[in-house]
Amino acid sequence: MSGSDIRAVSLALSGANIESFNTNGQVAVTGRGREITQEDIDRVHEAARAVSISMDREILHVIPRSYTVDDQKGIRNPLHMTGVRLECGVHIITGSVSTVQNMFKCVTRAGYKVERSYLGILGCARTVLTNDERDLGCLLIDLGGGTTDFMIFSESEPVFTSAIPAGGSQITGDISIMLSIPVDAAEHLKRDSGAAWTDAIDPDEMVIVPGFGAREPVELERRKLVSIIQPRVEEIFEMVNERIEKNGLKELVKAGVILTGGASLIPHIDDCARSVFGVPVRIGSPATVQGLDPAYHSPAFSAAVGIALLEAERAGFTAEPGPRKRQKKSRQGSFSLVKWIKEKFF
Ligand SMILES: Nc1ncnc2c1ncn2[C@@H]1O[C@H](COP(=O)(O)OP(=O)(O)O)[C@@H](O)[C@H]1O
Ligand SMILES: [Mg+2]
């Protein structure tokens, strides 16, 4: 659309092979006067990532959660503080080596250079979560095609990342099988007339199930269609809920659940999520990102928009006020982030 020639990409990874754990690293502060320098911080990050993981897995992200200087805990930024011992608690996300390699291969073969990779849901988090939600604690769910990724934030940073191998494609598959129609017709029906909460649907409302081959189009109660979708969506949410309860993390979800990703466009999916999780639920989309073309306001673009923002911040550009207010200082003064993204990506 932009007419620009794109060669290098930042890749969004997702999938059932994603796992996470929390650990910490410790170093002695070596700087003059025991003042913590950036070098000490880099070293403590290195120390924290020196964990043994199995040969078939690789570390995708090491996210610092908080620092301890001597006995003072819960420090967000220890730079220039004085101390003898610096400790850092980190959240580590790993993926399967072969799955990640195959993703890289796909994109490389399509003629692009993979410059960096991110877990897609980190992009979603950057796009849709408010500072209050991150501080208080929330559950972010990215409902994609083949996978549903989710992440729990507490005290601003991720504490748990995982994924379920089911998403919108399974819903389409169910419709195709139950109504004996081709997959692409099922996909259309889902997008045009689907919903995830039967109680919200007028019992008299009818939809047309498209015909194919010798089969004529037929009328169907919309509620029947919805009663195919709802159980699958419920099942996905129940799997997520079970996993966070099993890990004793449910109580961290104080600010509620935020749904995003293409499959969060199914009407009333928030009602379904509310009934499973028993907490407030909202849909998150890039619509809150200022200056973004409305064509990209769909929740299906949350990950891509977020990764563009993360890349821009990495390059040193300050974001215009968006949902996330805490921003890094720009090295380039007033250069517009949105302008930069538009030039680079769209
Ligand atoms: N309007 C819509 N209504 C219902 N489902 C939708 C809609 N738009 C996209 N989807 C579903 O979203 C899924 C893809 O989500 P997306 O986040 O784009 O994919 P991924 O992150 O897996 O690449 C598909 O299963 C698709 O059917
Ligand atoms: Mg997605």
Coordinates of C-alpha atoms in Angstrom, one line a residue, residues 5-179:
D5 CA 10.1 -1.8 -0.9
I6 CA 10.3 -3.8 2.2
R7 CA 13.3 -6.1 2.6
A8 CA 13.9 -6.5 6.4
V9 CA 11.2 -7.5 8.8
S10 CA 10.7 -7.9 12.6
L11 CA 9.0 -11.2 13.0
A12 CA 6.2 -11.9 15.5
L13 CA 6.4 -15.4 16.9
S14 CA 3.6 -17.2 18.6
G15 CA 2.6 -20.7 19.3
A16 CA 2.1 -23.7 21.5
N17 CA 5.8 -24.2 21.9
I18 CA 6.2 -21.0 24.0
E19 CA 7.1 -21.5 27.7
S20 CA 8.2 -19.2 30.5
F21 CA 9.8 -19.1 33.9
N22 CA 11.1 -16.6 36.4
T23 CA 14.6 -16.5 37.8
N24 CA 17.2 -14.0 39.0
G25 CA 20.8 -13.0 38.7
Q26 CA 23.2 -11.4 41.1
V27 CA 26.5 -9.5 40.7
A28 CA 28.8 -7.4 42.8
V29 CA 28.8 -3.7 42.0
T30 CA 32.2 -2.8 40.7
G31 CA 31.9 0.9 39.7
R32 CA 33.7 3.7 41.5
G33 CA 32.1 4.6 44.8
R34 CA 29.9 1.5 44.4
E35 CA 27.6 3.5 42.2
I36 CA 25.6 1.2 39.9
T37 CA 26.4 1.8 36.2
Q38 CA 24.7 0.6 33.0
E39 CA 27.5 -1.9 32.8
D40 CA 26.5 -3.4 36.1
I41 CA 22.9 -3.6 34.9
D42 CA 24.0 -5.3 31.7
R43 CA 26.1 -7.8 33.7
V44 CA 23.2 -8.7 36.0
H45 CA 21.0 -9.3 33.0
E46 CA 23.7 -11.6 31.6
A47 CA 23.9 -13.4 35.0
A48 CA 20.2 -13.9 35.1
R49 CA 20.0 -15.5 31.6
A50 CA 22.8 -17.9 32.5
V51 CA 20.3 -20.7 33.2
S52 CA 20.4 -24.2 31.8
I53 CA 17.6 -25.0 29.4
S54 CA 17.2 -28.1 27.3
M55 CA 19.1 -28.3 24.0
D56 CA 15.9 -28.2 21.9
R57 CA 14.8 -24.8 23.4
E58 CA 16.1 -21.3 23.0
I59 CA 15.7 -18.1 24.9
L60 CA 13.5 -15.6 23.1
H61 CA 13.2 -12.8 25.7
V62 CA 14.7 -12.0 29.0
I63 CA 12.5 -9.3 30.6
P64 CA 13.8 -7.6 33.8
R65 CA 11.0 -7.5 36.4
S66 CA 12.6 -5.7 39.3
Y67 CA 15.9 -5.1 41.0
T68 CA 17.2 -5.5 44.5
V69 CA 20.1 -3.3 45.7
D70 CA 21.7 -4.9 48.8
D71 CA 18.5 -5.6 50.8
Q72 CA 16.3 -3.0 49.2
K73 CA 13.7 -4.8 47.1
G74 CA 11.3 -3.7 44.3
I75 CA 13.5 -1.2 42.6
R76 CA 12.5 -0.4 39.0
N77 CA 15.6 1.4 37.9
P78 CA 18.8 1.0 39.9
L79 CA 21.0 3.2 37.7
H80 CA 23.2 5.5 39.8
M81 CA 22.1 4.0 43.1
T82 CA 24.8 3.0 45.6
G83 CA 25.2 -0.6 46.8
V84 CA 27.4 -3.6 47.1
R85 CA 25.2 -6.2 45.5
L86 CA 22.8 -5.9 42.6
E87 CA 20.2 -8.5 42.0
C88 CA 17.6 -8.7 39.1
G89 CA 14.5 -10.8 38.9
V90 CA 13.7 -11.7 35.3
H91 CA 10.9 -13.3 33.2
I92 CA 12.4 -15.6 30.6
I93 CA 10.5 -16.8 27.6
T94 CA 11.7 -19.7 25.6
G95 CA 10.6 -21.4 22.3
S96 CA 11.4 -24.6 20.5
V97 CA 14.5 -24.2 18.4
S98 CA 13.1 -26.1 15.4
T99 CA 9.8 -24.2 15.4
V100 CA 11.6 -20.8 15.5
Q101 CA 14.1 -21.9 12.8
N102 CA 11.2 -23.0 10.6
M103 CA 9.5 -19.6 11.0
F104 CA 12.8 -17.8 10.1
K105 CA 13.2 -20.1 7.1
C106 CA 9.7 -19.4 5.8
V107 CA 10.2 -15.7 6.0
T108 CA 13.7 -15.8 4.5
R109 CA 12.5 -17.9 1.6
A110 CA 9.8 -15.4 0.9
G111 CA 12.6 -13.0 0.2
Y112 CA 12.9 -11.0 3.5
K113 CA 15.7 -10.6 6.0
V114 CA 14.6 -11.3 9.6
E115 CA 16.2 -8.4 11.5
R116 CA 14.7 -9.3 14.9
S117 CA 12.0 -11.5 16.3
Y118 CA 9.6 -10.8 19.1
L119 CA 6.9 -12.8 20.8
G120 CA 3.8 -11.4 19.1
I121 CA 1.9 -11.0 22.4
L122 CA 4.6 -8.6 23.6
G123 CA 3.6 -6.4 20.6
C124 CA -0.1 -6.8 21.7
A125 CA 0.8 -5.7 25.2
R126 CA 2.6 -2.6 23.9
T127 CA -0.4 -1.7 21.8
V128 CA -3.4 -2.4 24.0
L129 CA -2.5 -2.4 27.7
T130 CA -2.8 0.7 29.9
N131 CA -0.2 1.5 32.6
D132 CA -2.9 0.9 35.2
E133 CA -3.7 -2.5 33.9
R134 CA 0.0 -3.5 33.9
D135 CA 0.6 -2.1 37.3
L136 CA -2.5 -3.6 39.0
G137 CA -2.1 -7.0 37.2
C138 CA -4.0 -8.3 34.2
L139 CA -4.4 -11.3 31.9
L140 CA -3.8 -10.5 28.2
I141 CA -5.1 -13.1 25.7
D142 CA -4.2 -13.0 22.0
L143 CA -6.7 -15.0 20.0
G144 CA -5.0 -15.9 16.7
G145 CA -5.7 -18.4 14.0
G146 CA -4.0 -21.5 15.2
T147 CA -2.9 -20.5 18.7
T148 CA -4.1 -18.6 21.6
D149 CA -1.2 -16.9 23.4
F150 CA -1.6 -15.4 26.9
M151 CA 0.4 -13.5 29.4
I152 CA -0.1 -12.3 32.9
F153 CA 1.3 -8.9 33.9
S154 CA 1.9 -7.9 37.5
E155 CA 3.6 -4.8 38.9
S156 CA 4.1 -3.6 35.3
E157 CA 6.0 -6.6 33.9
P158 CA 5.2 -10.1 32.6
V159 CA 5.2 -13.0 35.2
F160 CA 3.7 -15.8 33.1
T161 CA 3.6 -16.5 29.4
S162 CA 2.0 -19.5 27.7
A163 CA -0.1 -20.6 24.8
I164 CA -2.9 -23.0 23.8
P165 CA -2.8 -24.8 20.4
A166 CA -6.3 -23.7 19.4
G167 CA -7.7 -20.5 18.0
G168 CA -10.0 -19.1 15.3
S169 CA -9.2 -21.9 12.8
Q170 CA -10.6 -24.5 15.1
I171 CA -13.8 -22.6 15.4
T172 CA -14.0 -22.4 11.5
G173 CA -13.2 -26.1 11.4
D174 CA -16.1 -26.9 13.8
I175 CA -18.6 -24.9 11.7
S176 CA -17.4 -26.6 8.5
I177 CA -17.9 -30.1 10.0
M178 CA -21.1 -29.4 11.8
L179 CA -22.8 -27.7 8.9

